[in-house]
GROMACS .gro file of C-alpha atoms in nm:
model
  314
    1MET     CA    1  13.258  10.935  13.363
    2LEU     CA    2  13.138  11.210  13.167
    3SER     CA    3  12.796  11.150  12.936
    4TYR     CA    4  12.869  11.165  12.565
    5HIS     CA    5  12.716  11.517  12.540
    6GLU     CA    6  12.907  11.646  12.796
    7GLN     CA    7  13.250  11.464  12.635
    8LEU     CA    8  13.127  11.625  12.298
    9THR     CA    9  13.101  11.962  12.464
   10LEU     CA   10  13.463  11.958  12.588
   11ARG     CA   11  13.580  11.841  12.229
   12LEU     CA   12  13.414  12.138  12.060
   13ALA     CA   13  13.520  12.373  12.339
   14ALA     CA   14  13.895  12.284  12.236
   15GLY     CA   15  13.866  12.316  11.869
   16ILE     CA   16  13.685  12.651  11.922
   17GLY     CA   17  13.961  12.768  12.133
   18GLU     CA   18  14.207  12.726  11.845
   19LEU     CA   19  14.021  12.975  11.607
   20ASP     CA   20  14.109  13.322  11.609
   21GLU     CA   21  13.970  13.590  11.859
   22ALA     CA   22  13.799  13.776  11.585
   23THR     CA   23  13.583  13.466  11.457
   24ARG     CA   24  13.469  13.383  11.824
   25ALA     CA   25  13.397  13.725  11.882
   26ARG     CA   26  13.182  13.743  11.572
   27HIS     CA   27  12.991  13.445  11.629
   28THR     CA   28  12.930  13.522  12.001
   29GLN     CA   29  12.790  13.870  11.919
   30PHE     CA   30  12.556  13.692  11.675
   31LEU     CA   31  12.419  13.458  11.903
   32LEU     CA   32  12.375  13.700  12.201
   33ALA     CA   33  12.162  13.927  11.937
   34LYS     CA   34  11.961  13.595  11.893
   35GLN     CA   35  11.866  13.567  12.275
   36GLN     CA   36  11.507  13.653  12.299
   37PRO     CA   37  11.356  13.914  12.588
   38ASP     CA   38  11.222  13.556  12.749
   39GLY     CA   39  11.576  13.424  12.770
   40GLY     CA   40  11.521  13.171  12.528
   41PHE     CA   41  11.612  13.130  12.183
   42ALA     CA   42  11.376  13.098  11.845
   43GLY     CA   43  11.390  12.974  11.507
   44ARG     CA   44  11.374  13.179  11.194
   45GLU     CA   45  10.997  13.266  11.312
   46GLY     CA   46  10.780  13.215  11.588
   47ALA     CA   47  10.837  13.250  11.983
   48SER     CA   48  11.149  13.090  12.191
   49ASP     CA   49  11.153  12.720  12.214
   50LEU     CA   50  11.366  12.466  12.409
   51TYR     CA   51  11.466  12.317  12.065
   52TYR     CA   52  11.630  12.640  11.959
   53THR     CA   53  11.720  12.749  12.303
   54SER     CA   54  11.971  12.428  12.333
   55PHE     CA   55  12.149  12.528  12.017
   56GLY     CA   56  12.178  12.887  12.139
   57LEU     CA   57  12.331  12.762  12.461
   58ARG     CA   58  12.524  12.488  12.320
   59SER     CA   59  12.716  12.716  12.101
   60LEU     CA   60  12.768  12.987  12.329
   61ALA     CA   61  12.895  12.708  12.603
   62ILE     CA   62  13.170  12.568  12.322
   63LEU     CA   63  13.262  12.941  12.283
   64GLY     CA   64  13.317  12.999  12.646
   65GLU     CA   65  13.030  13.257  12.717
   66LEU     CA   66  12.745  13.113  12.879
   67HIS     CA   67  12.809  13.275  13.187
   68GLY     CA   68  12.644  13.592  13.370
   69GLU     CA   69  12.333  13.760  13.248
   70VAL     CA   70  12.278  13.559  12.955
   71ALA     CA   71  12.291  13.212  13.158
   72GLU     CA   72  12.049  13.360  13.410
   73ASN     CA   73  11.784  13.484  13.166
   74ALA     CA   74  11.828  13.152  12.986
   75ALA     CA   75  11.760  12.961  13.327
   76THR     CA   76  11.446  13.163  13.383
   77PHE     CA   77  11.323  13.065  13.043
   78LEU     CA   78  11.387  12.682  13.085
   79GLN     CA   79  11.237  12.698  13.441
   80THR     CA   80  10.904  12.810  13.257
   81LYS     CA   81  10.921  12.471  13.086
   82LEU     CA   82  10.941  12.237  13.351
   83GLY     CA   83  10.571  12.168  13.388
   84GLY     CA   84  10.531  12.112  13.036
   85ASN     CA   85  10.442  11.770  12.849
   86GLU     CA   86  10.752  11.748  12.610
   87GLY     CA   87  10.827  11.528  12.344
   88VAL     CA   88  11.185  11.343  12.332
   89VAL     CA   89  11.354  11.616  12.124
   90ASP     CA   90  11.241  11.890  12.374
   91PHE     CA   91  11.305  11.657  12.671
   92LEU     CA   92  11.667  11.635  12.559
   93SER     CA   93  11.679  12.021  12.487
   94LEU     CA   94  11.579  12.090  12.843
   95ILE     CA   95  11.807  11.852  13.015
   96TYR     CA   96  12.095  11.932  12.823
   97GLY     CA   97  12.022  12.317  12.827
   98ALA     CA   98  11.989  12.270  13.220
   99LYS     CA   99  12.316  12.035  13.239
  100LEU     CA  100  12.512  12.329  13.053
  101LEU     CA  101  12.363  12.617  13.280
  102GLU     CA  102  12.473  12.384  13.572
  103THR     CA  103  12.838  12.302  13.455
  104ALA     CA  104  12.933  12.649  13.276
  105ALA     CA  105  12.737  12.904  13.542
  106GLY     CA  106  12.642  12.706  13.837
  107ILE     CA  107  12.273  12.734  13.804
  108ASP     CA  108  12.064  12.429  13.869
  109ILE     CA  109  11.715  12.473  13.741
  110PHE     CA  110  11.623  12.148  13.886
  111ALA     CA  111  11.690  12.240  14.244
  112GLY     CA  112  11.337  12.296  14.350
  113ALA     CA  113  11.205  12.001  14.155
  114SER     CA  114  11.068  11.624  14.330
  115PRO     CA  115  11.330  11.418  14.425
  116GLN     CA  116  11.168  11.187  14.179
  117TRP     CA  117  11.160  11.357  13.889
  118ARG     CA  118  11.451  11.177  13.726
  119ARG     CA  119  11.274  10.876  13.774
  120SER     CA  120  10.924  11.048  13.603
  121VAL     CA  121  11.120  11.145  13.313
  122ALA     CA  122  11.284  10.829  13.278
  123ASP     CA  123  10.945  10.613  13.295
  124THR     CA  124  10.808  10.891  13.023
  125LEU     CA  125  11.073  10.810  12.787
  126ASN     CA  126  11.058  10.414  12.814
  127SER     CA  127  10.699  10.464  12.748
  128LEU     CA  128  10.782  10.518  12.366
  129ARG     CA  129  11.000  10.179  12.375
  130ARG     CA  130  10.892   9.947  12.084
  131LYS     CA  131  10.900   9.566  12.075
  132ASP     CA  132  11.206   9.621  11.843
  133GLY     CA  133  11.390   9.722  12.114
  134GLY     CA  134  11.397  10.072  11.999
  135TYR     CA  135  11.217  10.397  12.030
  136ALA     CA  136  10.902  10.560  11.854
  137LYS     CA  137  10.926  10.950  11.800
  138GLY     CA  138  10.611  10.996  12.013
  139PRO     CA  139  10.326  10.788  12.195
  140GLU     CA  140  10.109  10.754  11.881
  141GLY     CA  141  10.442  10.631  11.682
  142MET     CA  142  10.441  10.256  11.578
  143ALA     CA  143  10.784  10.264  11.419
  144SER     CA  144  11.094  10.293  11.592
  145SER     CA  145  11.348  10.571  11.509
  146THR     CA  146  11.716  10.526  11.474
  147TYR     CA  147  11.733  10.917  11.573
  148HIS     CA  148  11.492  10.914  11.867
  149THR     CA  149  11.638  10.574  11.994
  150PHE     CA  150  11.966  10.773  12.038
  151LEU     CA  151  11.823  11.079  12.189
  152VAL     CA  152  11.651  10.868  12.468
  153LEU     CA  153  11.969  10.697  12.536
  154LEU     CA  154  12.130  11.051  12.572
  155CYS     CA  155  11.845  11.169  12.796
  156LEU     CA  156  11.870  10.879  13.035
  157GLN     CA  157  12.276  10.935  13.021
  158LEU     CA  158  12.236  11.286  13.138
  159ILE     CA  159  11.955  11.209  13.401
  160GLU     CA  160  12.157  10.915  13.524
  161GLN     CA  161  11.886  10.681  13.482
  162PRO     CA  162  11.948  10.321  13.386
  163ILE     CA  163  11.914  10.164  13.054
  164PRO     CA  164  11.648   9.891  13.027
  165GLN     CA  165  11.745   9.615  12.803
  166PRO     CA  166  12.051   9.736  12.614
  167GLU     CA  167  12.085   9.460  12.432
  168ALA     CA  168  11.711   9.502  12.284
  169MET     CA  169  11.852   9.862  12.210
  170VAL     CA  170  12.155   9.715  12.042
  171THR     CA  171  11.963   9.443  11.817
  172PHE     CA  172  11.720   9.726  11.692
  173LEU     CA  173  12.023   9.974  11.581
  174LEU     CA  174  12.208   9.685  11.393
  175SER     CA  175  11.867   9.582  11.237
  176GLN     CA  176  11.874   9.969  11.069
  177GLU     CA  177  12.207   9.903  10.921
  178ALA     CA  178  12.174   9.937  10.528
  179GLU     CA  179  12.350   9.659  10.318
  180ASP     CA  180  12.596   9.920  10.139
  181GLY     CA  181  12.683  10.081  10.466
  182GLY     CA  182  12.506  10.327  10.692
  183PHE     CA  183  12.205  10.342  10.880
  184ARG     CA  184  11.845  10.390  10.820
  185GLU     CA  185  11.626  10.628  11.005
  186ILE     CA  186  11.345  10.398  11.001
  187ARG     CA  187  11.311  10.019  10.884
  188ALA     CA  188  11.086  10.119  10.572
  189SER     CA  189  11.346  10.363  10.461
  190LYS     CA  190  11.491  10.277  10.135
  191ARG     CA  191  11.830  10.403  10.169
  192ALA     CA  192  12.058  10.491  10.478
  193GLY     CA  193  12.150  10.860  10.571
  194THR     CA  194  12.437  11.027  10.707
  195ASN     CA  195  12.229  11.168  11.017
  196PRO     CA  196  12.071  10.840  11.128
  197THR     CA  197  12.427  10.691  11.059
  198ALA     CA  198  12.578  10.914  11.333
  199ALA     CA  199  12.288  10.885  11.583
  200ALA     CA  200  12.339  10.484  11.509
  201ILE     CA  201  12.723  10.500  11.571
  202GLY     CA  202  12.681  10.725  11.876
  203ALA     CA  203  12.445  10.489  12.022
  204LEU     CA  204  12.654  10.192  11.970
  205ARG     CA  205  12.989  10.370  12.093
  206ILE     CA  206  12.774  10.461  12.435
  207LEU     CA  207  12.677  10.057  12.452
  208ASP     CA  208  12.981   9.953  12.368
  209SER     CA  209  12.880   9.721  12.056
  210LEU     CA  210  13.069   9.860  11.740
  211THR     CA  211  13.252   9.590  11.550
  212GLU     CA  212  13.497   9.636  11.272
  213GLU     CA  213  13.279   9.518  11.032
  214ILE     CA  214  13.018   9.793  11.120
  215ILE     CA  215  13.298  10.050  11.136
  216ASP     CA  216  13.398   9.973  10.768
  217GLY     CA  217  13.062   9.980  10.621
  218THR     CA  218  13.001  10.320  10.827
  219LEU     CA  219  13.346  10.468  10.675
  220ASP     CA  220  13.271  10.353  10.311
  221PHE     CA  221  12.931  10.511  10.308
  222LEU     CA  222  13.045  10.852  10.473
  223VAL     CA  223  13.329  10.900  10.236
  224GLU     CA  224  13.073  10.847   9.966
  225MET     CA  225  12.875  11.147  10.115
  226GLN     CA  226  13.124  11.402  10.068
  227ASN     CA  227  13.057  11.568   9.710
  228ASN     CA  228  13.273  11.817   9.504
  229GLU     CA  229  13.129  12.117   9.733
  230GLY     CA  230  13.359  11.978  10.014
  231GLY     CA  231  13.078  11.900  10.247
  232LEU     CA  232  12.880  11.589  10.306
  233ARG     CA  233  12.542  11.524  10.177
  234ALA     CA  234  12.247  11.370  10.378
  235ASN     CA  235  12.195  11.065  10.157
  236THR     CA  236  12.282  10.941   9.822
  237ARG     CA  237  11.971  11.100   9.659
  238ILE     CA  238  12.050  11.460   9.753
  239PRO     CA  239  12.305  11.591   9.544
  240ILE     CA  240  12.382  11.922   9.773
  241ALA     CA  241  12.578  11.943  10.103
  242ASP     CA  242  12.439  12.063  10.431
  243VAL     CA  243  12.632  12.179  10.722
  244LEU     CA  244  12.430  11.966  10.937
  245SER     CA  245  12.527  11.635  10.754
  246THR     CA  246  12.885  11.766  10.757
  247PHE     CA  247  12.905  11.810  11.131
  248THR     CA  248  12.738  11.481  11.199
  249GLY     CA  249  12.942  11.284  10.927
  250MET     CA  250  13.273  11.447  11.079
  251LEU     CA  251  13.185  11.371  11.437
  252THR     CA  252  13.111  11.013  11.336
  253LEU     CA  253  13.460  10.998  11.166
  254THR     CA  254  13.626  11.177  11.430
  255ASP     CA  255  13.452  10.927  11.704
  256LEU     CA  256  13.612  10.630  11.468
  257GLU     CA  257  13.933  10.813  11.455
  258ALA     CA  258  13.899  10.825  11.078
  259LEU     CA  259  13.846  11.197  10.998
  260HIS     CA  260  14.154  11.180  10.764
  261GLU     CA  261  13.945  10.944  10.519
  262ILE     CA  262  13.760  11.240  10.390
  263GLU     CA  263  13.924  11.579  10.243
  264THR     CA  264  13.944  11.763  10.539
  265THR     CA  265  14.058  12.061  10.346
  266ASP     CA  266  13.782  12.077  10.127
  267ALA     CA  267  13.549  12.021  10.456
  268LEU     CA  268  13.680  12.355  10.588
  269THR     CA  269  13.660  12.559  10.255
  270TYR     CA  270  13.278  12.437  10.272
  271VAL     CA  271  13.204  12.511  10.622
  272ARG     CA  272  13.378  12.897  10.550
  273GLY     CA  273  13.204  12.942  10.278
  274LEU     CA  274  12.878  12.902  10.465
  275GLU     CA  275  12.971  13.149  10.729
  276GLN     CA  276  12.847  13.504  10.750
  277ASP     CA  277  13.072  13.825  10.788
  278ARG     CA  278  12.833  13.927  11.085
  279GLY     CA  279  12.803  13.613  11.248
  280GLY     CA  280  12.612  13.287  11.229
  281PHE     CA  281  12.621  13.017  10.949
  282PHE     CA  282  12.401  12.937  10.663
  283GLY     CA  283  12.253  12.566  10.651
  284ALA     CA  284  12.349  12.499  10.256
  285ALA     CA  285  12.431  12.677   9.956
  286TRP     CA  286  12.065  12.756   9.907
  287ASP     CA  287  11.989  12.924  10.227
  288GLU     CA  288  11.987  13.291  10.277
  289VAL     CA  289  11.930  13.320  10.658
  290ALA     CA  290  12.159  13.221  10.939
  291ASP     CA  291  12.009  13.105  11.252
  292VAL     CA  292  12.131  12.928  11.580
  293GLU     CA  293  12.056  12.573  11.457
  294TYR     CA  294  12.286  12.601  11.157
  295THR     CA  295  12.536  12.803  11.351
  296PHE     CA  296  12.572  12.549  11.587
  297TYR     CA  297  12.667  12.301  11.340
  298GLY     CA  298  12.885  12.523  11.164
  299LEU     CA  299  13.065  12.628  11.493
  300GLY     CA  300  13.098  12.248  11.559
  301SER     CA  301  13.232  12.153  11.186
  302LEU     CA  302  13.509  12.444  11.266
  303ALA     CA  303  13.575  12.279  11.608
  304LEU     CA  304  13.620  11.927  11.481
  305LEU     CA  305  13.836  12.029  11.208
  306HIS     CA  306  14.076  12.233  11.451
  307VAL     CA  307  14.088  11.990  11.765
  308PRO     CA  308  14.458  11.997  11.907
  309HIS     CA  309  14.638  11.635  11.811
  310ASP     CA  310  14.723  11.625  12.162
  311PHE     CA  311  14.353  11.659  12.291
  312SER     CA  312  14.234  11.375  12.486
  313LEU     CA  313  13.947  11.289  12.744
  314GLU     CA  314  14.115  10.966  12.844
   0.00000   0.00000   0.00000
């Protein structure tokens, strides 16, 4: 069975395939220009890192351009990170980047790794488990995070390792639901957010623990997050939409077969408004620089709004 991330890549690639050739070429050239001499990708400043490299590779993969020298150079960069002591986000970035290279270009960066590397990664991730059934952001963290719990779940899926006590993870995720719908990032949060809601719903889908009541509350919350810009906001306190929240919110609505609950024409206008003539996307109306992370969210948003009606992974 395909992992959540693998299914998502196929869905987004199907939607991107519906875009015109000029749009695809423009963003491909933008991304290729962002690859660093070491094979990785960087943020708006600083050197290449696993986080931004993952977004660069994900974007090229859904565009069908992750192959040849680009893929080989990226593999070289990822291999330099194999011995590092990474956090959850970077673990997922490394593992997912490696999976993309294996699928798209036939490159296995773990070919020379110890047979026990999967178990070792799982043990490291599981050391972040807390008594409430969730996972903290790091070894020193005391509070479980909805988002990092989802990330650990994705990592364990990708390395084909069992999920310890999945029922406890479900209990934690359900405890994060806000009274008026949506999910909080940590227990101390006062309100739900679009991105932790997407993480919670994604995790509950994987764990086969969604109920109609949860779905109804989530839909009510996400519909409220669309503002007059057409995009979705991060939470009720933030007036401005952003392309990250727009992507994760629309992905959740798509997963719940309810994308029609928002004004998709307005969402498309919003995302297109952040698209740059030379490729790449701004993160929001306030932004002035396109980077690889927001470019993935922009491409992903366009893809979700263009997935063929007859496309199915069933």
